[in-house]
Amino acid sequence: MFDYKLLEALAAVVREGSFEQAARALHLTPSAVSQRVRLLEQRAGQVLVVREAPTRATPAGLSLCRHAEQVALLEQALQQDWPQLAPETAGPVTLPLAINADSLATWFVAAAAALCEGGTLLLDLRLEDQDHTAEHLRSGEVVAAVTALAAPVAGCRSVPLGALRYRATASPAFMARHLPQGATPQALAQAPCLTFSRRDRLQALWLAQIFPQPPQPPTHWLPATQAFVDACRAGLGWGMNPEPLVAQALASGELVELVPDTPLDVPLYWQHRQALPGAAVLTDAVCRAARTGLRPPAGPVR
Amino acid sequence: MFDYKLLEALAAVVREGSFEQAARALHLTPSAVSQRVRLLEQRAGQVLVVREAPTRATPAGLSLCRHAEQVALLEQALQQDWPQLAPETAGPVTLPLAINADSLATWFVAAAAALCEGGTLLLDLRLEDQDHTAEHLRSGEVVAAVTALAAPVAGCRSVPLGALRYRATASPAFMARHLPQGATPQALAQAPCLTFSRRDRLQALWLAQIFPQPPQPPTHWLPATQAFVDACRAGLGWGMNPEPLVAQALASGELVELVPDTPLDVPLYWQHRQALPGAAVLTDAVCRAARTGLRPPAGPVR
């Protein structure tokens, strides 16, 4: 069997981002943590941690971290039947998950609260565009992801969650100033829009859905979901906002749709490593929360 | 004089994140953009763009991008006096700024709206912990930053904005379950907290302010300001939340302070490149908005 004290040290260094923080979390000295990781690296015959700030795992290090989590989850399950076997130091297991910012801002916190209710899990959430969360799953950085990718990543299971509905929204003052004749391609080529990140294609997708020759609007870059809504209200630009966050403002007229009733639906999937212990419970909690914020999945379960 | 068509192509590739997107923004073909950047690189005698997804500038490329912005800003100022000189293609200038997520979630959108009122500016906001935004200024990635660093970065001016006040908050249900005897160090060593990122030291700072030997709580990692507040409400953990976002919930009892009346104030500064044209107008708009969300600066202007 592996020496799990060494694996525990490796996982803490990768999770906490530094040897000092890992030492504090494990109640060890930094040099003891460093020694354990070095010993594991000697045995593995390769580097497992990139010594930068923050520290991160090499591909080999990642696969050992994921193994350490799986074993810890299996131990937790065993301890329910054999509480007398529980080591005194057994703490919660930290699960790394990749999620898109708009899911985190709308329906996912309810899922997180349900998952962690028992006190045995902690979540390490990584934000990424929904078109790219699956890459983190593929590389082994996370054990599960909310993703726009329907096809299962190798070794993973994919469950449809439903679609997050977006509305192209702006303030009435913005409309009066920049789009007085409505959302014409000519006006949209001049009116500033908001873009979340270099990976955010939602504005471009909506434009392509409306116009055969979509305009290229100038853009602000604004990488925060709530600030995106706030910036629309403040008249900084127009942008694709999750319907749950703007439904009230649309109803009251504080925000308006650029073109009435032109939603954009983004189907989302929950993908998790098949080997993840307790995946059924996780999946159940995530699907349950998704039902409150997403539109029901269209097709049969893939 | 430089060939500004080439600089414009470089700046677009760096801003948009790919040659294809830059081409669309400039209404050119990707090969024309690529040719211009290559020509500029030949003249500069070095690589200016790292060809990865997304593309990013080398240090030399960054300094040329910053120069291109300065010239564009100077042209804008000139055109107010000489409108007949305005080239037909002159569009808004995109300013890269670094900002902490909590400022963006509380007071900065009002500043952004004021800055962009005239239609000549677009903002490219990069999120970073307030302890590290200054690094982006130092590297030349941004022209201004909201930062916790008071001392001016070389070539920059630093203006105190006031302090963002934080409260250590949790839901009453969380308190009853995890801290039934109140926030004792023993209980806090077991009760889950929330941490924004590996760079977020706010929870540790607050603990060190309260306890001579601060406990090391287990933590969730949750990199979004509004989700941080939502997760506190949902009982996932306790965390340091900006007072403007939780004042109402604290007043209604939906959230409570872990230890009554123990705020943590984080002084913030606006730092901008001294050579930035129009910096006075920018600074004025930022300071004005800061007054609505931050506590007034304590000391004299440094």
Short mmCIF file of N, CA, C and O in Angstrom, two decimals, chain A residues 14-18 21 24-25 27 53-54 92 94 104-106 109-110 112-114 116-119 121-127 177-178 192-193 198-199 216 218-224 226-227 230-231 234-236, chain B residues 14-18 21 24-25 27 53-54 92 94 104-106 109-110 112-114 116-119 121-127 177-178 192-193 198-199 216 218-224 226-227 230-231 234-236:
data_model
loop_
_atom_site.label_atom_id
_atom_site.label_comp_id
_atom_site.label_asym_id
_atom_site.label_seq_id
_atom_site.Cartn_x
_atom_site.Cartn_y
_atom_site.Cartn_z
N VAL A 14 -0.99 21.03 -2.86
CA VAL A 14 -1.66 21.40 -4.11
C VAL A 14 -2.95 22.18 -3.82
O VAL A 14 -3.25 23.17 -4.48
N ARG A 15 -3.67 21.76 -2.80
CA ARG A 15 -4.95 22.40 -2.48
C ARG A 15 -4.74 23.80 -1.89
O ARG A 15 -5.42 24.75 -2.25
N GLU A 16 -3.76 23.93 -0.98
CA GLU A 16 -3.59 25.19 -0.24
C GLU A 16 -2.76 26.22 -1.02
O GLU A 16 -2.79 27.41 -0.70
N GLY A 17 -1.97 25.75 -1.98
CA GLY A 17 -1.22 26.70 -2.81
C GLY A 17 0.17 27.04 -2.31
O GLY A 17 0.88 27.80 -2.96
N SER A 18 0.57 26.52 -1.15
CA SER A 18 1.94 26.75 -0.67
C SER A 18 2.28 25.71 0.40
O SER A 18 1.39 25.12 1.03
N GLN A 21 1.13 27.08 3.92
CA GLN A 21 -0.29 26.93 4.21
C GLN A 21 -0.64 25.45 4.44
O GLN A 21 -1.44 25.13 5.31
N ARG A 24 0.30 24.52 7.91
CA ARG A 24 -0.67 24.99 8.89
C ARG A 24 -1.92 24.11 8.90
O ARG A 24 -2.42 23.74 9.96
N ALA A 25 -2.40 23.76 7.70
CA ALA A 25 -3.61 22.95 7.62
C ALA A 25 -3.40 21.56 8.24
O ALA A 25 -4.32 20.99 8.82
N HIS A 27 -1.10 20.88 10.59
CA HIS A 27 -0.47 21.00 11.90
C HIS A 27 0.91 20.35 11.91
O HIS A 27 1.25 19.58 12.82
N ALA A 53 4.43 30.15 -6.97
CA ALA A 53 3.38 30.69 -6.11
C ALA A 53 2.17 31.03 -6.97
O ALA A 53 2.26 31.92 -7.82
N PRO A 54 1.00 30.37 -6.81
CA PRO A 54 0.78 29.24 -5.92
C PRO A 54 1.35 27.94 -6.48
O PRO A 54 1.50 27.81 -7.70
N PRO A 92 -12.85 16.48 6.87
CA PRO A 92 -13.61 16.43 5.63
C PRO A 92 -12.68 16.31 4.41
O PRO A 92 -11.52 16.67 4.48
N THR A 94 -11.80 17.43 0.57
CA THR A 94 -12.02 18.58 -0.32
C THR A 94 -12.13 18.11 -1.76
O THR A 94 -11.21 17.50 -2.30
N LEU A 104 -22.80 29.32 -10.75
CA LEU A 104 -22.49 29.61 -9.34
C LEU A 104 -23.35 30.77 -8.84
O LEU A 104 -23.77 30.79 -7.69
N ALA A 105 -23.65 31.72 -9.73
CA ALA A 105 -24.43 32.89 -9.33
C ALA A 105 -25.93 32.63 -9.31
O ALA A 105 -26.69 33.47 -8.83
N THR A 106 -26.37 31.49 -9.86
CA THR A 106 -27.81 31.28 -9.95
C THR A 106 -28.31 30.08 -9.13
O THR A 106 -29.04 30.26 -8.16
N VAL A 109 -25.22 27.27 -5.58
CA VAL A 109 -24.96 27.37 -4.14
C VAL A 109 -25.91 26.45 -3.36
O VAL A 109 -25.51 25.83 -2.37
N ALA A 110 -27.15 26.32 -3.83
CA ALA A 110 -28.09 25.41 -3.17
C ALA A 110 -27.59 23.97 -3.24
O ALA A 110 -27.70 23.21 -2.26
N ALA A 112 -24.41 23.11 -3.48
CA ALA A 112 -23.24 23.05 -2.61
C ALA A 112 -23.66 22.88 -1.16
O ALA A 112 -23.08 22.08 -0.42
N ALA A 113 -24.69 23.63 -0.75
CA ALA A 113 -25.16 23.55 0.64
C ALA A 113 -25.68 22.14 0.94
O ALA A 113 -25.40 21.59 2.00
N ALA A 114 -26.39 21.55 -0.02
CA ALA A 114 -26.92 20.20 0.18
C ALA A 114 -25.78 19.18 0.26
O ALA A 114 -25.78 18.29 1.12
N CYS A 116 -22.78 19.57 1.25
CA CYS A 116 -21.90 19.73 2.41
C CYS A 116 -22.65 19.64 3.73
O CYS A 116 -22.05 19.77 4.79
N GLU A 117 -23.95 19.39 3.63
CA GLU A 117 -24.80 19.30 4.81
C GLU A 117 -24.23 18.35 5.86
O GLU A 117 -24.22 18.65 7.05
N GLY A 118 -23.72 17.20 5.42
CA GLY A 118 -23.24 16.18 6.34
C GLY A 118 -21.95 16.53 7.06
O GLY A 118 -21.55 15.85 8.00
N GLY A 119 -21.25 17.57 6.60
CA GLY A 119 -20.01 17.98 7.26
C GLY A 119 -18.79 17.16 6.86
O GLY A 119 -17.72 17.33 7.43
N LEU A 121 -17.71 16.93 3.53
CA LEU A 121 -17.15 17.43 2.28
C LEU A 121 -16.86 18.92 2.35
O LEU A 121 -17.60 19.69 2.97
N LEU A 122 -15.77 19.32 1.68
CA LEU A 122 -15.50 20.74 1.41
C LEU A 122 -15.37 20.86 -0.11
O LEU A 122 -14.95 19.92 -0.78
N LEU A 123 -15.73 22.02 -0.64
CA LEU A 123 -15.67 22.20 -2.09
C LEU A 123 -14.57 23.17 -2.47
O LEU A 123 -14.37 24.19 -1.81
N ASP A 124 -13.85 22.82 -3.51
CA ASP A 124 -12.83 23.69 -4.08
C ASP A 124 -13.32 24.03 -5.48
O ASP A 124 -13.11 23.27 -6.42
N LEU A 125 -14.02 25.18 -5.62
CA LEU A 125 -14.66 25.52 -6.89
C LEU A 125 -13.72 26.32 -7.78
O LEU A 125 -13.14 27.32 -7.33
N ARG A 126 -13.57 25.90 -9.02
CA ARG A 126 -12.75 26.62 -10.01
C ARG A 126 -13.69 27.21 -11.06
O ARG A 126 -14.44 26.46 -11.68
N LEU A 127 -13.62 28.51 -11.26
CA LEU A 127 -14.48 29.15 -12.26
C LEU A 127 -13.87 29.03 -13.64
O LEU A 127 -12.68 29.24 -13.82
N ARG A 177 -30.12 55.91 -26.00
CA ARG A 177 -28.92 56.59 -26.48
C ARG A 177 -28.24 55.87 -27.65
O ARG A 177 -27.84 56.49 -28.63
N HIS A 178 -28.10 54.54 -27.53
CA HIS A 178 -27.30 53.80 -28.52
C HIS A 178 -28.14 53.08 -29.57
O HIS A 178 -27.65 52.83 -30.67
N PRO A 192 -21.59 49.78 -27.29
CA PRO A 192 -20.72 48.88 -26.53
C PRO A 192 -21.48 47.71 -25.91
O PRO A 192 -22.59 47.89 -25.40
N CYS A 193 -20.89 46.52 -25.98
CA CYS A 193 -21.47 45.38 -25.27
C CYS A 193 -20.54 45.00 -24.13
O CYS A 193 -19.50 45.63 -23.91
N ARG A 198 -12.30 36.28 -22.53
CA ARG A 198 -11.91 35.94 -23.92
C ARG A 198 -12.60 34.67 -24.38
O ARG A 198 -12.60 34.36 -25.56
N ARG A 199 -13.13 33.89 -23.44
CA ARG A 199 -13.77 32.63 -23.80
C ARG A 199 -15.28 32.76 -23.89
O ARG A 199 -15.97 31.80 -24.24
N GLN A 216 -19.96 43.32 -35.31
CA GLN A 216 -18.89 43.13 -34.33
C GLN A 216 -18.90 44.31 -33.36
O GLN A 216 -18.26 45.32 -33.62
N PRO A 218 -18.13 46.91 -30.29
CA PRO A 218 -17.04 47.20 -29.35
C PRO A 218 -17.43 46.63 -27.98
O PRO A 218 -18.61 46.53 -27.69
N THR A 219 -16.46 46.27 -27.18
CA THR A 219 -16.82 45.62 -25.92
C THR A 219 -15.99 46.06 -24.72
O THR A 219 -14.81 46.39 -24.86
N HIS A 220 -16.66 46.08 -23.56
CA HIS A 220 -15.99 46.09 -22.27
C HIS A 220 -15.72 44.64 -21.88
O HIS A 220 -16.46 43.74 -22.29
N TRP A 221 -14.70 44.42 -21.05
CA TRP A 221 -14.42 43.08 -20.52
C TRP A 221 -14.69 43.13 -19.03
O TRP A 221 -14.08 43.92 -18.31
N LEU A 222 -15.58 42.26 -18.55
CA LEU A 222 -16.10 42.38 -17.19
C LEU A 222 -16.31 40.98 -16.59
O LEU A 222 -17.39 40.41 -16.70
N PRO A 223 -15.30 40.44 -15.92
CA PRO A 223 -15.34 39.02 -15.54
C PRO A 223 -16.03 38.74 -14.21
O PRO A 223 -15.44 38.09 -13.34
N ALA A 224 -17.26 39.21 -13.99
CA ALA A 224 -18.01 38.87 -12.77
C ALA A 224 -19.49 38.94 -13.08
O ALA A 224 -19.97 39.92 -13.65
N GLN A 226 -22.39 39.19 -11.26
CA GLN A 226 -23.27 40.22 -10.70
C GLN A 226 -22.89 41.59 -11.26
O GLN A 226 -23.76 42.43 -11.52
N ALA A 227 -21.58 41.85 -11.46
CA ALA A 227 -21.13 43.12 -12.03
C ALA A 227 -21.65 43.28 -13.47
O ALA A 227 -21.92 44.40 -13.93
N ASP A 230 -25.07 44.51 -12.95
CA ASP A 230 -24.99 45.89 -12.45
C ASP A 230 -24.58 46.85 -13.58
O ASP A 230 -25.10 47.97 -13.67
N ALA A 231 -23.64 46.42 -14.43
CA ALA A 231 -23.16 47.28 -15.52
C ALA A 231 -24.25 47.51 -16.55
O ALA A 231 -24.34 48.59 -17.14
N ALA A 234 -26.46 50.09 -15.09
CA ALA A 234 -25.81 51.41 -15.08
C ALA A 234 -25.62 51.97 -16.48
O ALA A 234 -25.10 53.08 -16.64
N GLY A 235 -26.01 51.20 -17.51
CA GLY A 235 -25.94 51.71 -18.87
C GLY A 235 -24.57 51.64 -19.52
O GLY A 235 -24.31 52.29 -20.52
N LEU A 236 -23.67 50.81 -18.94
CA LEU A 236 -22.31 50.71 -19.48
C LEU A 236 -22.30 49.98 -20.81
O LEU A 236 -21.49 50.26 -21.68
N VAL B 14 -3.69 41.28 -28.62
CA VAL B 14 -3.49 41.10 -27.18
C VAL B 14 -4.82 41.28 -26.45
O VAL B 14 -5.15 40.53 -25.53
N ARG B 15 -5.60 42.28 -26.86
CA ARG B 15 -6.86 42.57 -26.18
C ARG B 15 -7.90 41.49 -26.44
O ARG B 15 -8.60 41.06 -25.52
N GLU B 16 -8.01 41.03 -27.68
CA GLU B 16 -9.09 40.12 -28.04
C GLU B 16 -8.77 38.65 -27.74
O GLU B 16 -9.66 37.82 -27.67
N GLY B 17 -7.47 38.35 -27.61
CA GLY B 17 -7.12 36.99 -27.22
C GLY B 17 -6.86 36.03 -28.36
O GLY B 17 -6.51 34.88 -28.12
N SER B 18 -7.08 36.47 -29.62
CA SER B 18 -6.75 35.61 -30.76
C SER B 18 -6.63 36.47 -32.02
O SER B 18 -7.17 37.58 -32.09
N GLN B 21 -10.20 36.87 -33.66
CA GLN B 21 -11.05 37.88 -33.04
C GLN B 21 -10.54 39.29 -33.33
O GLN B 21 -11.32 40.20 -33.56
N ARG B 24 -11.61 40.28 -36.74
CA ARG B 24 -13.01 40.69 -36.78
C ARG B 24 -13.19 42.10 -36.23
O ARG B 24 -13.89 42.92 -36.81
N ALA B 25 -12.50 42.38 -35.12
CA ALA B 25 -12.65 43.71 -34.50
C ALA B 25 -12.11 44.80 -35.41
O ALA B 25 -12.62 45.92 -35.42
N HIS B 27 -11.93 44.55 -38.75
CA HIS B 27 -12.46 44.39 -40.10
C HIS B 27 -11.35 44.10 -41.10
O HIS B 27 -11.28 44.70 -42.18
N ALA B 53 -3.50 30.04 -26.72
CA ALA B 53 -4.93 30.42 -26.61
C ALA B 53 -5.24 30.66 -25.14
O ALA B 53 -5.19 29.72 -24.37
N PRO B 54 -5.57 31.88 -24.70
CA PRO B 54 -5.59 33.10 -25.51
C PRO B 54 -4.18 33.67 -25.73
O PRO B 54 -3.28 33.39 -24.95
N PRO B 92 -13.41 53.92 -29.77
CA PRO B 92 -13.04 54.12 -28.38
C PRO B 92 -11.71 53.41 -28.06
O PRO B 92 -11.32 52.47 -28.74
N THR B 94 -9.52 51.13 -25.44
CA THR B 94 -9.76 50.16 -24.37
C THR B 94 -8.67 50.27 -23.32
O THR B 94 -7.49 50.10 -23.62
N LEU B 104 -15.39 45.58 -7.41
CA LEU B 104 -16.25 45.50 -8.59
C LEU B 104 -17.69 45.20 -8.17
O LEU B 104 -18.64 45.68 -8.78
N ALA B 105 -17.84 44.42 -7.09
CA ALA B 105 -19.19 44.03 -6.65
C ALA B 105 -19.87 45.11 -5.81
O ALA B 105 -21.06 45.00 -5.54
N THR B 106 -19.12 46.13 -5.39
CA THR B 106 -19.72 47.11 -4.49
C THR B 106 -19.80 48.52 -5.09
O THR B 106 -20.88 49.03 -5.32
N VAL B 109 -18.67 49.76 -10.30
CA VAL B 109 -19.48 49.87 -11.53
C VAL B 109 -19.94 51.31 -11.75
O VAL B 109 -19.97 51.80 -12.89
N ALA B 110 -20.24 52.02 -10.66
CA ALA B 110 -20.63 53.44 -10.79
C ALA B 110 -19.48 54.25 -11.38
O ALA B 110 -19.69 55.14 -12.22
N ALA B 112 -17.12 53.06 -13.34
CA ALA B 112 -16.99 52.62 -14.73
C ALA B 112 -18.01 53.32 -15.61
O ALA B 112 -17.70 53.78 -16.71
N ALA B 113 -19.24 53.43 -15.11
CA ALA B 113 -20.30 54.08 -15.89
C ALA B 113 -19.96 55.55 -16.12
O ALA B 113 -20.15 56.08 -17.23
N ALA B 114 -19.42 56.21 -15.09
CA ALA B 114 -19.04 57.63 -15.23
C ALA B 114 -17.89 57.78 -16.23
O ALA B 114 -17.90 58.67 -17.09
N CYS B 116 -17.11 55.95 -18.73
CA CYS B 116 -17.43 55.58 -20.11
C CYS B 116 -18.59 56.39 -20.67
O CYS B 116 -19.01 56.18 -21.81
N GLU B 117 -19.10 57.31 -19.87
CA GLU B 117 -20.22 58.15 -20.25
C GLU B 117 -20.00 58.81 -21.61
O GLU B 117 -20.90 58.88 -22.45
N GLY B 118 -18.79 59.31 -21.85
CA GLY B 118 -18.51 60.05 -23.08
C GLY B 118 -18.45 59.19 -24.34
O GLY B 118 -18.43 59.72 -25.45
N GLY B 119 -18.40 57.87 -24.18
CA GLY B 119 -18.37 57.00 -25.35
C GLY B 119 -16.99 56.84 -25.98
O GLY B 119 -16.87 56.21 -27.03
N LEU B 121 -14.25 55.62 -24.17
CA LEU B 121 -13.46 54.61 -23.45
C LEU B 121 -14.21 53.30 -23.34
O LEU B 121 -15.43 53.27 -23.17
N LEU B 122 -13.43 52.21 -23.41
CA LEU B 122 -13.94 50.89 -23.05
C LEU B 122 -13.02 50.36 -21.95
O LEU B 122 -11.84 50.71 -21.91
N LEU B 123 -13.55 49.55 -21.05
CA LEU B 123 -12.74 49.03 -19.95
C LEU B 123 -12.48 47.53 -20.13
O LEU B 123 -13.36 46.78 -20.53
N ASP B 124 -11.26 47.16 -19.85
CA ASP B 124 -10.86 45.76 -19.85
C ASP B 124 -10.45 45.44 -18.42
O ASP B 124 -9.33 45.71 -18.01
N LEU B 125 -11.41 44.93 -17.63
CA LEU B 125 -11.18 44.73 -16.19
C LEU B 125 -10.59 43.35 -15.92
O LEU B 125 -11.11 42.35 -16.41
N ARG B 126 -9.49 43.32 -15.16
CA ARG B 126 -8.87 42.05 -14.76
C ARG B 126 -9.07 41.89 -13.26
O ARG B 126 -8.65 42.76 -12.50
N LEU B 127 -9.66 40.79 -12.85
CA LEU B 127 -9.88 40.55 -11.42
C LEU B 127 -8.64 39.97 -10.78
O LEU B 127 -7.99 39.08 -11.33
N ARG B 177 -25.33 25.45 14.72
CA ARG B 177 -24.79 24.12 14.50
C ARG B 177 -23.30 24.03 14.82
O ARG B 177 -22.85 23.09 15.46
N HIS B 178 -22.52 25.03 14.32
CA HIS B 178 -21.06 24.92 14.41
C HIS B 178 -20.45 25.71 15.55
O HIS B 178 -19.36 25.38 16.02
N PRO B 192 -16.41 25.04 9.05
CA PRO B 192 -15.89 25.42 7.73
C PRO B 192 -16.00 26.92 7.46
O PRO B 192 -17.01 27.54 7.79
N CYS B 193 -14.95 27.49 6.89
CA CYS B 193 -15.03 28.88 6.44
C CYS B 193 -15.02 28.91 4.91
O CYS B 193 -14.94 27.87 4.26
N ARG B 198 -6.52 31.34 -3.34
CA ARG B 198 -5.27 31.07 -2.62
C ARG B 198 -4.62 32.35 -2.14
O ARG B 198 -3.74 32.33 -1.30
N ARG B 199 -5.03 33.49 -2.71
CA ARG B 199 -4.43 34.76 -2.33
C ARG B 199 -5.26 35.50 -1.30
O ARG B 199 -4.86 36.57 -0.84
N GLN B 216 -6.88 27.32 12.62
CA GLN B 216 -6.79 27.07 11.18
C GLN B 216 -8.06 26.37 10.74
O GLN B 216 -8.13 25.15 10.77
N PRO B 218 -11.04 24.59 8.54
CA PRO B 218 -11.19 23.96 7.23
C PRO B 218 -11.91 24.92 6.30
O PRO B 218 -12.69 25.76 6.78
N THR B 219 -11.66 24.84 5.02
CA THR B 219 -12.26 25.86 4.13
C THR B 219 -12.79 25.31 2.82
O THR B 219 -12.26 24.34 2.28
N HIS B 220 -13.87 25.95 2.37
CA HIS B 220 -14.31 25.84 0.99
C HIS B 220 -13.58 26.91 0.18
O HIS B 220 -13.22 27.96 0.72
N TRP B 221 -13.40 26.71 -1.12
CA TRP B 221 -12.81 27.71 -2.01
C TRP B 221 -13.89 28.17 -2.97
O TRP B 221 -14.46 27.36 -3.70
N LEU B 222 -14.17 29.48 -2.97
CA LEU B 222 -15.37 29.99 -3.66
C LEU B 222 -15.03 31.33 -4.31
O LEU B 222 -15.21 32.38 -3.68
N PRO B 223 -14.58 31.33 -5.56
CA PRO B 223 -14.02 32.55 -6.14
C PRO B 223 -15.04 33.48 -6.81
O PRO B 223 -14.88 33.85 -7.96
N ALA B 224 -16.10 33.89 -6.09
CA ALA B 224 -17.06 34.85 -6.64
C ALA B 224 -17.71 35.60 -5.48
O ALA B 224 -18.20 34.96 -4.54
N GLN B 226 -20.55 37.48 -5.01
CA GLN B 226 -21.95 37.30 -4.66
C GLN B 226 -22.21 35.89 -4.16
O GLN B 226 -22.99 35.68 -3.22
N ALA B 227 -21.50 34.90 -4.75
CA ALA B 227 -21.65 33.51 -4.30
C ALA B 227 -21.15 33.34 -2.87
O ALA B 227 -21.67 32.52 -2.11
N ASP B 230 -24.01 34.47 -0.86
CA ASP B 230 -25.07 33.45 -0.98
C ASP B 230 -24.72 32.21 -0.15
O ASP B 230 -25.59 31.62 0.49
N ALA B 231 -23.43 31.82 -0.19
CA ALA B 231 -23.01 30.61 0.54
C ALA B 231 -23.10 30.84 2.04
O ALA B 231 -23.41 29.91 2.79
N ALA B 234 -26.67 30.42 2.89
CA ALA B 234 -27.10 29.02 2.78
C ALA B 234 -26.46 28.15 3.86
O ALA B 234 -26.73 26.95 3.92
N GLY B 235 -25.58 28.74 4.69
CA GLY B 235 -25.01 27.98 5.81
C GLY B 235 -23.84 27.09 5.44
O GLY B 235 -23.45 26.21 6.18
N LEU B 236 -23.25 27.35 4.25
CA LEU B 236 -22.12 26.52 3.80
C LEU B 236 -20.87 26.79 4.63
O LEU B 236 -20.05 25.90 4.85
#
